[in-house]
Short mmCIF file of C-alpha atoms in Angstrom, two decimals:
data_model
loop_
_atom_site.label_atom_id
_atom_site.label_comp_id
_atom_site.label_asym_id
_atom_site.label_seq_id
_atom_site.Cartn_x
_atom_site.Cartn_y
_atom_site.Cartn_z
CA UNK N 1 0.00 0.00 0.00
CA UNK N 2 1.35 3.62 -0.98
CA UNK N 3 2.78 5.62 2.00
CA UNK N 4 1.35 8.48 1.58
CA UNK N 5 2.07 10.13 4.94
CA UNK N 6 4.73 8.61 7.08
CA UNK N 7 3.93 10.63 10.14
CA UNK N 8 0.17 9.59 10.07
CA UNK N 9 1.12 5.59 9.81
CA UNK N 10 3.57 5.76 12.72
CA UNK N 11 0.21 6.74 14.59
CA UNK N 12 -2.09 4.62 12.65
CA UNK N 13 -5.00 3.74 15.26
CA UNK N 14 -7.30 0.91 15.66
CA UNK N 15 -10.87 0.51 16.82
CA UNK N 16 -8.99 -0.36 20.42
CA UNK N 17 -6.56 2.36 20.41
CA UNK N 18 -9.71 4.24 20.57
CA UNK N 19 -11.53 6.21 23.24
CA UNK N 20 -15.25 8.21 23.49
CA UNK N 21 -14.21 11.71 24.36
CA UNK N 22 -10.36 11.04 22.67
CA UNK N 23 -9.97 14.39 20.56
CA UNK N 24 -7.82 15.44 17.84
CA UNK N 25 -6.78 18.36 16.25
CA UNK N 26 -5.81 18.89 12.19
CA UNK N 27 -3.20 21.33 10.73
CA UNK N 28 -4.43 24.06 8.54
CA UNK N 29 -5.92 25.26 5.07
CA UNK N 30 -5.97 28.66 3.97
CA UNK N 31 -8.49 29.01 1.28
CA UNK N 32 -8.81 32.12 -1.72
CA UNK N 33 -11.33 33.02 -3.82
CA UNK N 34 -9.25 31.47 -6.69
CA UNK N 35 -9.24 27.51 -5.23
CA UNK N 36 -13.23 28.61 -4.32
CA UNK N 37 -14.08 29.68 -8.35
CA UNK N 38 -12.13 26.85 -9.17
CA UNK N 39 -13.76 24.20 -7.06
CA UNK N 40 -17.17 25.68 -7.91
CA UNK N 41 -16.58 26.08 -11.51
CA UNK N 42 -16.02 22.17 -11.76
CA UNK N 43 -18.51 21.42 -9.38
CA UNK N 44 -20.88 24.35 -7.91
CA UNK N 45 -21.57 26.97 -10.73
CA UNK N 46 -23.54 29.61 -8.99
CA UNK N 47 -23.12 33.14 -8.78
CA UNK N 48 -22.05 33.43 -5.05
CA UNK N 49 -18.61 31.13 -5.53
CA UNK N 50 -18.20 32.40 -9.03
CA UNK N 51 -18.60 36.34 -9.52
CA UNK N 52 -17.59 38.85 -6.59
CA UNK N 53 -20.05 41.36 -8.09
CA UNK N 54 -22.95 38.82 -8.42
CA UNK N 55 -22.18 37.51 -5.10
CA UNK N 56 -23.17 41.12 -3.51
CA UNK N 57 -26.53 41.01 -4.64
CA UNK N 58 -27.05 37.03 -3.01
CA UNK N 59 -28.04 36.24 0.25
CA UNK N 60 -24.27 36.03 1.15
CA UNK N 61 -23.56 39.39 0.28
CA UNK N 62 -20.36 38.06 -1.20
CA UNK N 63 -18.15 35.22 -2.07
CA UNK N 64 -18.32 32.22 -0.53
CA UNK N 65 -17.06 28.53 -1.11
CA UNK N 66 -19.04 25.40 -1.87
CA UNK N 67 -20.49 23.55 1.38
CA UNK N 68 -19.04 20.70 -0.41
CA UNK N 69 -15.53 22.66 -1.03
CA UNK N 70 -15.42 23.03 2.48
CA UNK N 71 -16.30 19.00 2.94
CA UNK N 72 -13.26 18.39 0.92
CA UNK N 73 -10.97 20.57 2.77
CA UNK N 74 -11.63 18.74 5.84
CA UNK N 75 -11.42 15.62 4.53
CA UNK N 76 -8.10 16.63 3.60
CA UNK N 77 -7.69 17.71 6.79
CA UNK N 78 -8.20 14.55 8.28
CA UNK N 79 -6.47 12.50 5.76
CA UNK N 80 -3.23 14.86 6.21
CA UNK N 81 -3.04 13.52 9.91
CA UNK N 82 -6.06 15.21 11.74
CA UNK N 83 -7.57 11.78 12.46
CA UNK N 84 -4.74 8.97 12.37
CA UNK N 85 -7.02 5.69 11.46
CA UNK N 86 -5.19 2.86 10.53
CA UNK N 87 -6.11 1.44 7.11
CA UNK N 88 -6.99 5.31 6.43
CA UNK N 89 -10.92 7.26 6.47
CA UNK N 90 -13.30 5.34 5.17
CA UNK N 91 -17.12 7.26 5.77
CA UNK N 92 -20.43 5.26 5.10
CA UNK N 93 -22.38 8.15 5.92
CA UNK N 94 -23.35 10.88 8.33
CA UNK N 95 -24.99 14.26 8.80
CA UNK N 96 -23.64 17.59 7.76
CA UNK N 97 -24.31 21.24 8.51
CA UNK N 98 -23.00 24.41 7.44
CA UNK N 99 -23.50 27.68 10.03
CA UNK N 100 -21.90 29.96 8.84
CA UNK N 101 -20.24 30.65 6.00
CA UNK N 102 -16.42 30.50 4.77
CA UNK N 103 -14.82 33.31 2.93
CA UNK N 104 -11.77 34.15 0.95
CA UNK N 105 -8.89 34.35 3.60
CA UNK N 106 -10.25 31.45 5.85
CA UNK N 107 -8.09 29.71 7.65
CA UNK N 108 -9.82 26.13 8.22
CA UNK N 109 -9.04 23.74 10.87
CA UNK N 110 -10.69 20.94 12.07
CA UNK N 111 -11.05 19.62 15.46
CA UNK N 112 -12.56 16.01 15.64
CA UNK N 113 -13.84 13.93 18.66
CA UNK N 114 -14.80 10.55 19.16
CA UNK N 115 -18.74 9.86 20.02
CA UNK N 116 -19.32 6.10 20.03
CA UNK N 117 -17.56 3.30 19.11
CA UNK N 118 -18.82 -0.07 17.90
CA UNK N 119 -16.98 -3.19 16.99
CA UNK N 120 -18.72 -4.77 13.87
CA UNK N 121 -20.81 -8.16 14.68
CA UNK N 122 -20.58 -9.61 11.62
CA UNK N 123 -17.12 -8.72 10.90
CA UNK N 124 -14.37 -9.29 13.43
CA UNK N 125 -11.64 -7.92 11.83
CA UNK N 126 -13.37 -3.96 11.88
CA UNK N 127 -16.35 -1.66 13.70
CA UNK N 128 -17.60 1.90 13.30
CA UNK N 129 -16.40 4.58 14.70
CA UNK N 130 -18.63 7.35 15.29
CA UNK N 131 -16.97 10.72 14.87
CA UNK N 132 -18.06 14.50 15.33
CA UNK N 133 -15.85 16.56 13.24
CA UNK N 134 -16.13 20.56 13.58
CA UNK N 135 -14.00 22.91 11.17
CA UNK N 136 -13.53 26.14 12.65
CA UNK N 137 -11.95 29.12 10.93
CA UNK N 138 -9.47 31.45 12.33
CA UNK N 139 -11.42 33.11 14.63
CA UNK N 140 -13.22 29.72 15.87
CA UNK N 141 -16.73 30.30 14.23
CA UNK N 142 -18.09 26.79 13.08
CA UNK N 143 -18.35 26.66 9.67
CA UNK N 144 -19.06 22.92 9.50
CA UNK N 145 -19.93 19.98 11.87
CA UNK N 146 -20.10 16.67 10.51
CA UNK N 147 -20.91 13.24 12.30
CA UNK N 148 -19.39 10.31 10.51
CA UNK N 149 -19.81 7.09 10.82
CA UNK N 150 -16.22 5.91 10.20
CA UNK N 151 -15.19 2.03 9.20
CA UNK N 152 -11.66 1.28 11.19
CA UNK N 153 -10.22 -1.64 11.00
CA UNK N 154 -9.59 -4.10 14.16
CA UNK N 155 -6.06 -5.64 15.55
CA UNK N 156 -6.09 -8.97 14.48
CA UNK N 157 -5.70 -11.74 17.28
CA UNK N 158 -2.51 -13.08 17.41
CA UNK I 1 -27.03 38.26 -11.53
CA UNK I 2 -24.90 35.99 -13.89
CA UNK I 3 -26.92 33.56 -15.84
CA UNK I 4 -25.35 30.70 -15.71
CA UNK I 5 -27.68 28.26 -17.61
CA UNK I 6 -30.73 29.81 -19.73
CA UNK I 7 -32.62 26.65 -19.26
CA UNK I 8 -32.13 26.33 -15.67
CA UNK I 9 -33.86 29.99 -15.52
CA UNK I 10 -36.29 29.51 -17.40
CA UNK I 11 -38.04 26.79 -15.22
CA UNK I 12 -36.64 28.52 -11.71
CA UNK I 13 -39.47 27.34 -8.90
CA UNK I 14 -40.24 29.03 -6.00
CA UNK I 15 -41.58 27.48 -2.83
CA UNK I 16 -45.08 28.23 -3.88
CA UNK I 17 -44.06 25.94 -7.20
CA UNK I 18 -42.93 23.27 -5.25
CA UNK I 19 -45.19 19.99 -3.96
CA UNK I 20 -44.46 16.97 -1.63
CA UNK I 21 -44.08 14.21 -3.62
CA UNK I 22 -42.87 16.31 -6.62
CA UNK I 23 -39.91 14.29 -8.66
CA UNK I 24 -37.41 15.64 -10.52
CA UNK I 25 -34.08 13.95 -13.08
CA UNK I 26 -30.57 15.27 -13.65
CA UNK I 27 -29.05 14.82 -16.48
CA UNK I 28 -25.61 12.37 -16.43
CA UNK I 29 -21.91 12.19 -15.50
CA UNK I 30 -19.43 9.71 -16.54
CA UNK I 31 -16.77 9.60 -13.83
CA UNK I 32 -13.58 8.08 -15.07
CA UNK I 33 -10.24 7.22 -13.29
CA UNK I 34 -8.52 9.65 -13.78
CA UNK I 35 -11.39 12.18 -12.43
CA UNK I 36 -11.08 10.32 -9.35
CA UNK I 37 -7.12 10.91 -8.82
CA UNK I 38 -7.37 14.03 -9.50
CA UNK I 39 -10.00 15.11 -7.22
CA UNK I 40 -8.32 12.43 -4.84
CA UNK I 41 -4.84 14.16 -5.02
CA UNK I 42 -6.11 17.40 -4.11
CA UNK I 43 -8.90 16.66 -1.25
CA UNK I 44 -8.58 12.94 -0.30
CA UNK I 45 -5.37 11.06 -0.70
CA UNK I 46 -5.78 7.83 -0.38
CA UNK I 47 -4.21 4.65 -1.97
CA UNK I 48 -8.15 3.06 -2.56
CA UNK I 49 -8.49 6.70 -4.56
CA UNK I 50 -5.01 6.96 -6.15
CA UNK I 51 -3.26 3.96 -7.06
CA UNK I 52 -5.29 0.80 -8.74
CA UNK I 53 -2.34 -1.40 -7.26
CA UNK I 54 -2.21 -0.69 -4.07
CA UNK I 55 -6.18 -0.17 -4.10
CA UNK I 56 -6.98 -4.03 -4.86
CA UNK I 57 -5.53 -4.55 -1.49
CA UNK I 58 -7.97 -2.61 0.37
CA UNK I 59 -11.40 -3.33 1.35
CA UNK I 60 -12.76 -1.72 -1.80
CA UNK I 61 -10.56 -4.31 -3.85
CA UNK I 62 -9.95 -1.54 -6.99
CA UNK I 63 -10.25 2.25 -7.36
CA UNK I 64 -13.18 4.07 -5.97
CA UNK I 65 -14.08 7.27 -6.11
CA UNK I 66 -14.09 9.56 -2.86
CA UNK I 67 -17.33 9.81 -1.32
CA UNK I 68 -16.55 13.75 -1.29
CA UNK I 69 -16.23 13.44 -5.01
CA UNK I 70 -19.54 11.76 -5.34
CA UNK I 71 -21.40 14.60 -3.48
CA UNK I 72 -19.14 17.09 -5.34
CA UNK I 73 -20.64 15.35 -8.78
CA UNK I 74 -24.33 15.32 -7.79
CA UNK I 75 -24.31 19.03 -6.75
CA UNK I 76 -22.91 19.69 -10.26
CA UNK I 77 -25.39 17.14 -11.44
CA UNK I 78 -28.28 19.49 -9.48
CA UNK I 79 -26.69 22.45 -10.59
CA UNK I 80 -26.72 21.87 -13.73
CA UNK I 81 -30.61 21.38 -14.19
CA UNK I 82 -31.06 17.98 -12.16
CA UNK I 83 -33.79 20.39 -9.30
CA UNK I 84 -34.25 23.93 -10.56
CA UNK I 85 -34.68 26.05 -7.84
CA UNK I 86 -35.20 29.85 -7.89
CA UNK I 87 -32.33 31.52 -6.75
CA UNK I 88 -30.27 28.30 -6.88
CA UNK I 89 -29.20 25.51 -4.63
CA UNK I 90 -28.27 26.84 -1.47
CA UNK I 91 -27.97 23.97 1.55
CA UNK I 92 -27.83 24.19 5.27
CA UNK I 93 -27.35 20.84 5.55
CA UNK I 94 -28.25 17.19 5.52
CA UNK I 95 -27.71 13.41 5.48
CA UNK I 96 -25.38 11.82 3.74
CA UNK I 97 -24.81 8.66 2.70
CA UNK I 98 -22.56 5.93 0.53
CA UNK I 99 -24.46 2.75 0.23
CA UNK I 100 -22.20 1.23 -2.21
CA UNK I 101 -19.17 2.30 -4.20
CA UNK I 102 -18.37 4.60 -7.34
CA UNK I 103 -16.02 2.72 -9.91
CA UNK I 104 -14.15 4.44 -12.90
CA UNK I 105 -16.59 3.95 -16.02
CA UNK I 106 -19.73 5.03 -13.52
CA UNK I 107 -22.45 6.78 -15.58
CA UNK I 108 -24.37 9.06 -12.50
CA UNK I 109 -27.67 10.79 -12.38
CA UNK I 110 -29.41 11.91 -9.59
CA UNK I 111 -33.15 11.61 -8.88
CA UNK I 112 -34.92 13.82 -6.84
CA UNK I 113 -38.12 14.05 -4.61
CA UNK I 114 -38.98 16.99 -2.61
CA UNK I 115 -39.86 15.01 1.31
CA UNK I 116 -41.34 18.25 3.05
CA UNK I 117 -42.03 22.57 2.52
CA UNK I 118 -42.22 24.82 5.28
CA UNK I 119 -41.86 28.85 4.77
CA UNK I 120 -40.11 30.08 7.25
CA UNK I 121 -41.52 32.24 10.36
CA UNK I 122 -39.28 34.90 10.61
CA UNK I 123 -38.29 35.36 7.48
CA UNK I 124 -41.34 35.88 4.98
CA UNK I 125 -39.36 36.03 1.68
CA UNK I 126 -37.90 32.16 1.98
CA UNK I 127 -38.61 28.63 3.73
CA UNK I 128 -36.97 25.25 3.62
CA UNK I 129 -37.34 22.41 1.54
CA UNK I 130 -36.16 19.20 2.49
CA UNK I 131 -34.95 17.03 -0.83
CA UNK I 132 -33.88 13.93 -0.72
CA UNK I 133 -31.74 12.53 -3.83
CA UNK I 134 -30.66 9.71 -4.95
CA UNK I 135 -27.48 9.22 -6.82
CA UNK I 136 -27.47 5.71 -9.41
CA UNK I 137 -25.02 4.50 -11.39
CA UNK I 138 -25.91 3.31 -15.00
CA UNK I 139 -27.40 -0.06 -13.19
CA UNK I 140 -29.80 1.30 -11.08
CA UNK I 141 -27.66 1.27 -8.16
CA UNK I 142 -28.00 3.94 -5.60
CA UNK I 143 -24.18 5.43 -4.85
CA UNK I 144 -25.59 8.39 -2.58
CA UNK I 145 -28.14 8.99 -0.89
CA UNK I 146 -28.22 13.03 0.18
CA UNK I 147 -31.47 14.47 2.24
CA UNK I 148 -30.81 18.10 2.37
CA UNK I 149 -32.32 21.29 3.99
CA UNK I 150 -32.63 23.44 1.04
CA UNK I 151 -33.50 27.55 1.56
CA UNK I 152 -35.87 28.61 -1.23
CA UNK I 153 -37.15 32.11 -1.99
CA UNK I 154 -40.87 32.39 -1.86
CA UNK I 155 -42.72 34.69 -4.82
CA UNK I 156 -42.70 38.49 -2.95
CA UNK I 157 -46.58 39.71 -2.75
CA UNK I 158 -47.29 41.99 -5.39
#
């Protein structure tokens, strides 16, 4: 398997190195209205991530980025070592929600706790982690919360 | 206001236009594998995104797209005609989920159904729609499954 990040897979954690209440924090992102046109002109075409000018006249009253530019970010976030699974981040699902809203300049962060943990019945070798993941900008407003519901992987018995 | 797609405009609904029950159809997006490292290299590197070697060794067993992708496809997808909203597709949230995964050759579509419509109490001008939409593959098989809190302007009194 590629070693992508040998920091993160010295720390590589399984479902037992795991805790309910263990928290972790990611490094940072500093996003510009150029990587938000660009993300939204392959993916989110509308006025407010596109056109400062048309963006005025929106309920933002400006430029903002994607909800789903700012999913990406923190999944990059948590890929580059904010959440140090073993076998890497799998999701299967889980709620999102976007409070406020992030704007050329932010700097993104994302701070991630664990809320349940559940080792699989079916499966021996794995379980579900259930994580609460809120990115914060620089000045600590929420501009995201997602619970996951992570697959991570099991130690096998020797 | 930049108009970003005539067609889209043309058939903009307002909360007013909208039912329970009411279906709507995207159009369709082949993803291919290189679309998936790509996207993968900027927002979610991983060896199950990146690198069909290393990938067959994972639980997916070959390249899969990032979930993040997947949502970043169908909101392009929705965008781009698939639920044309006045005032366009602006989300406070939602569930999300990945019932099964996205391979390189995928042909996507998403199928909508508004689930509920409720104006809004303080604010007489909008009100939320909940959508839920279903993203298939060119077999029928649901990839995504997104229910989303949608703000849509209501018609202003004359």
């Amino acid at each position: 398997m590629a070693n992508l990040d040998p920091d993160r897979e010295k720390v590589a954690l399984f479902l037992e190195d795991l805790q309910v209440g263990q928290r972790f924090v990611s490094g940072t992102h500093r996003i510009d209205e150029g990587q938000i046109r660009a993300f939204a002109e392959q993916f989110d075409p509308q006025p407010f991530h596109l056109d400062p000018e048309a963006a005025k006249t929106t309920l933002f009253e400006g430029v903002v980025a994607s909800g789903w530019h700012t999913a990406a970010i923190t999944m990059r976030l948590l890929v580059g070592g904010g959440l140090p699974i073993a076998g890497g981040i799998v999701g299967a699902g889980g709620e999102i929600a976007w409070p406020s809203p992030v704007r050329p300049g932010a700097v993104l962060h994302v701070e991630s706790e664990i809320l349940e943990l559940r080792p699989s019945r079916s499966r021996p070798n794995r379980g579900v982690a259930t994580v609460r993941s809120e990115t914060r900008d620089q000045f600590g407003e929420v501009v995201q919360v997602l619970v996951a519901k992570l697959v991570v992987p099991r130690k096998m018995k020797p």
